[in-house]
C-alpha cells in the first residue's frame, strides 16, 4: 500500500500532482469497487458449478439467477472501469498542459545563465519526456496498481474463505515472485532511474547538436559516420543500458515463470487432488482455485510493471521538481516608471563564476547622444549590453535609468524603453511578420513594414513565397546578412528611446550598412532625444559618435570623441593603425 | 507485418534471430494452451469423485508445465536479446543515414521527428520484442489452442467460444484503424512541441529582451496547446475501442457461462455435467488473454508508429553517390561552369555562374549580402547539388567523388559558427582528432585562438557551451578558423569568418592566412574589403553571376561594382544622430 500512499502523501512527487488529486482519489475508490464487481462472474462460476452439480429442485432457477447476477456485476464493473479510465486520462491531459506551462513560466524567470549552463535537450527532456512519465503515473499507474491490489486481495480473501489451506499454497508462487522481483526493483532504485534519465537526456542533447550543427558535422566529422558526440552519447547509453538491464533479464524471466498460469495450475491441481484424496477438501472447493486463483498472475504482473512505472515517474518528478525549484531572478521590487531617460552605469562589475568580465565600469548614456563601444573581441562588450538590458544583474555597482535602479522599474515599461539587436541573430520559426513584431505583437502591418524598410529588408521580404506571412525556417530562408537586418527591424519596430546595437551590421555589405544607417537615422529623426549605443569593429562608421568608449579586458581604458582619442595615441589609435596595416596602404576611407 | 518491419531494422544476422524468437514464442504459446487444457479432465475427474484418475492426469500436466517453462524462458530471453541488438544498431544506423542527407532535409518537421525517434522512439521500439510481442502472441494463440481442445470435449462450448472471435477481430481492427488515424497527428504535434521547447530554451535572450519572457512566444504556447488537443483527441478515439474490446471479450465469458448452464440443465448425466463445469475453468483462460489483446495492440500500434518514423527517415534520399567513385583529385583547383541554383524555383540565386579558383591561390569573393556567396560555398561542400551546370575539383565533377573524399578535401568556416558543447580543445580537434600538440598550437597561433586560451581560466579545457554560447562571438569565430586550419585540407573556405573580430585580431588572422599562401586553395568571403587587399584575385558577385574579376588594383582601375562597394562605405555617414553636425573626418596619423 505504500506505493499508493505516495499519491496522497504531501511528498515531492505529489506536489506536482496536486491539481489532479481529487479526481485521482475518486478514481482510485471507484476502481476498488469496479475490481470487486468484475470478479463477480468468476465467483459466479464456482457457485454455478455447485448448483449444477447439486441435484436439487429449483436448480434451474438458481443457476440462471447466478448467471444474471454475474452479468449485472460484470456490466456494472466494466462501466465503472470505463469511467475511471476516462476520468484519469482527462485529468492527466489537463495536468500535462498545466505542468508544461508551469515549467515554461518557471524557466522564463530563471537566471539567463541557467540556459547557457544547461542544454536545450534538458529542457525538452523535462517538458516532453518527464511530463509524459508523469502522464503514465496519473493515467495508468495508480489505477492499475489499485486494480491489481484490490483484485489480488479480493481473490485471496475469497479463496481463503473457500479453503484456507489451499489458499496458503496458492500464495507460494506470489512469494517466490516477490523475492525474485525484489532484485529487479532494487536495480530500479532512484539512483539508477536518475542515471537512466540523464543518459537519455544526453542522447536528446546530442541529437539537437547533431541536427543544428549538421554543416559542421558533415564537413568535420569522421567520414561516413554520424557526429562523434552523438555516437559517444549513443554508445554510453548503450553500455549503461546493457549493464543495467542485462542482469535483470534472468530474475524477471524467472519471476514471470513463477507466477505463470501453468505454474499456478500445476500447484492448485496437484494440491487439490492430494487434499481431496485425503478428504480434507470437497471437490468443488478446488474449482475456484483453478478458475480465480489462476487469474492472479495478470494483476501481479501489472503490479510489478506498475511499480517500475512508478519509479520512472518518481525520477521524472524529481527532475521536474528540481527545475521548478530553480532560483528565480528576483522580480522587480518596485513598479516605478522613471521620468528621465539617462542610462547610467556606476562602478559596474560582473563575473561569470570566478572570472571577472567587467571591472568597475562607469558610463553615462544621455538622451540625444550616440555612444560607440569598441574593443577587442572578448573584452566584455556584449556582456555590458546584456546588463543594460537587465538580462543579467551586475555583481557590483548599479545601473539606473532616469535615476531608478533597473531592478525597480516595471518590466513592461522597461521593455518598451530599450530596443536591442543582439550579436547573435536569433529568428524564431514563425512568420516574418511575427518575428519583426516580437516585442509589439499588436503593431499594425504598416508599422511592421516601415521598420522593415528602415532596416533595408522590406524588398527582400516581398520576394519570399508568401511575403510577410512566410515562416522563417520553413518557407523562408535568409542569408546571414538578411537575417541580421530582420533582427534590426525587430528592434526598430519598438521605436524605443534607447537603442542598443551589438555588432548589428557585422554581416552587412557596405551598401546595406549605409542603407541601415540611413534608415535608422530617418526613423529616429522625428525625436532627437534618442540614446544610441553602438558596438562595432568598423571604426570608420563611428567617427561621428559623440563618445567612443574603448573597452579592454573588461575595463574602460579610453573614452572621448574621435578627434581627442586619435590625438591621445592610445588604444583607439592603435586600432586604427591595425586597420591601416591590413589595408596595407593609406587608401582613402 | 510488424515482424517483417522489425526484421528490416535488424541486421541479417539478428533478423534470423528474430525468426527463431518468433518460433520459440509460438511453441511456448501452444504448449501453454495444451497444458492449460489438461485442467478440464483433472477437474472433471475430481468433481466426479475419481481422485485416482485425476492424479493420473497430473503426470501429463507436470510434463506440460515443465515444457512450457522451458519454452517461455527461451522465448522471453530471445525477445530481450533482440531488443538489445536493436539498441546496439538502430541509433547508429539512423545517425549514419542522416549525416549523408542534403542540408535541405533538415527542416524543423524532420528534425523534430528525428529527435523524438532517436530518443523515446527507439526505446518504444525496443519494448516491442522485450515486452509486447510475446504477450500479444500469447493473448491470441493460447485461446485459439484452448478453443480447439474445447472442441474435443464439447462441440457446443467450442462453438460458443469461437463465435466471439469475429467480434473481437472486428473491435481489434476498428481500434487499429481509429488509432492510426489519430496517431500521426499526435506524433506530429509531439515532435513540433519538442522542437518548440528547444527553440524556447535557445531563444531566451531575445524572448526576454523583447518582453515575451513570461510564457515564451505565442507559437510556443500554441504548440503546447496543439499537442494537448491532439492527445485528447487520441484519447477519445482510442479509449472506446479499448473498452469495447474488453466488453466483447467478457461477453464471450458470459455466453460460455450461459451455454454451459443451458447444456448442464438439459443433461442429467453426472459425467457430462462434471465435464461442462470443468470446462468453465478453461473458459476463463480463454477470455482473460483476449481482454488484453487491445492493450497490447495499442502498445504495438504506438511502437509501429515509431517504426514508421524510422522508415520515413531511412527512406529519405541522400544526394546521389557514384557507384564507382572517381579517384580523389590530385590538383585542387575549383571550377564552376554555368552553374544555376535556386532554393525556391521562382527565385534563382546563381544564374549561369562561371568561376575558377586556380589551385593554391587565394580568391576573394565580394557581393551584397544575399548575393549568393554562402551558397557558392555550400555548393562546393555539396550540401546541395546545382540545378544546372557543373562544379569540378581538379577536373572531377563533385558528384562523381565519394562523399568522404570530398569532405577530406575541404575545410569550410561557415558564416554561422557552430560549436559543440565540450571544451575548446574538443572543438578544434574535431577535424583531426589525432593532431599533435604542436599542430594544435600552430593552428591556434594562426587563428589568434591562443589569445583566448590564455585569457580563459581553464585554457584549452574551457567549456564552450551548447552552440558555443559561453564564448563571445569573436572567440567563437577563432575556434572555427582554428578548426579549419587544423584539419589540414587542401581547400580552405572562409565565409565572413572574421567579421566579429576587432581590427587588430582581424589583421593578425589575415596575416596568418597569408602565410598559408601557395599551400592551399582558399576562398575568402568578406565585406571588409581591407581584408581582401592582398589576395590573388577578387571576384565580384552580382545577380547570380561573377561580374568582375581581377586583382585589387585591376578592379580599382576598372572602376566598376567593386569600387562602388568601396565607395559605399566611405560615403556612409556612419553612426551618428541626424540632428548633429558631422564632425570632420580626419584619419589619424
Ligand atoms: N555565459 C558565459 N559564461 C561564461 N563566460 C562567458 C559567458 N558569456 C561570455 N563569456 C566570456 O566573457 C568574455 C566577454 O564576452 P563578450 O562580452 O561576449 O565579449 P565581446 O566584447 O566580444 O562582446 C569572453 O571572454 C567570454 O568568453
Ligand atoms: N536555406 C535557404 N532557403 C531559401 N533561401 C535561402 C536559403 N539560404 C539563403 N537563401 C537565399 O538565397 C540568397 C543567397 O543567400 P546567401 O548565399 O546566403 O547570400 P550571401 O551572399 O549573403 O552569403 C539570399 O537571397 C537568401 O535569402
Ligand atoms: Mg560581442
Ligand atoms: Mg553569407
PDB file of C-alpha atoms and ligand atoms in Angstrom, chain A residues 479-481, chain B residues 370 373-375 378 415 495-496 525, ligand 4:
ATOM      1  CA  UNK A 479      21.259  34.784 -45.850  1.00  0.00           C
ATOM      2  CA  UNK A 480      23.186  35.770 -42.747  1.00  0.00           C
ATOM      3  CA  UNK A 481      23.118  39.463 -43.580  1.00  0.00           C
TER       4      UNK A 481
ATOM      5  CA  UNK B 370      22.075  37.879 -50.213  1.00  0.00           C
ATOM      6  CA  UNK B 373      28.259  33.981 -51.670  1.00  0.00           C
ATOM      7  CA  UNK B 374      27.466  31.495 -48.928  1.00  0.00           C
ATOM      8  CA  UNK B 375      25.517  29.493 -51.445  1.00  0.00           C
ATOM      9  CA  UNK B 378      27.641  25.331 -49.725  1.00  0.00           C
ATOM     10  CA  UNK B 415      29.069  32.208 -41.676  1.00  0.00           C
ATOM     11  CA  UNK B 495      32.654  32.718 -45.104  1.00  0.00           C
ATOM     12  CA  UNK B 496      32.812  36.050 -43.269  1.00  0.00           C
ATOM     13  CA  UNK B 525      34.214  35.833 -48.443  1.00  0.00           C
TER      14      UNK B 525
HETATM   15 MG1  LIG C   4      26.519  34.682 -46.478  1.00  0.00          MG
END
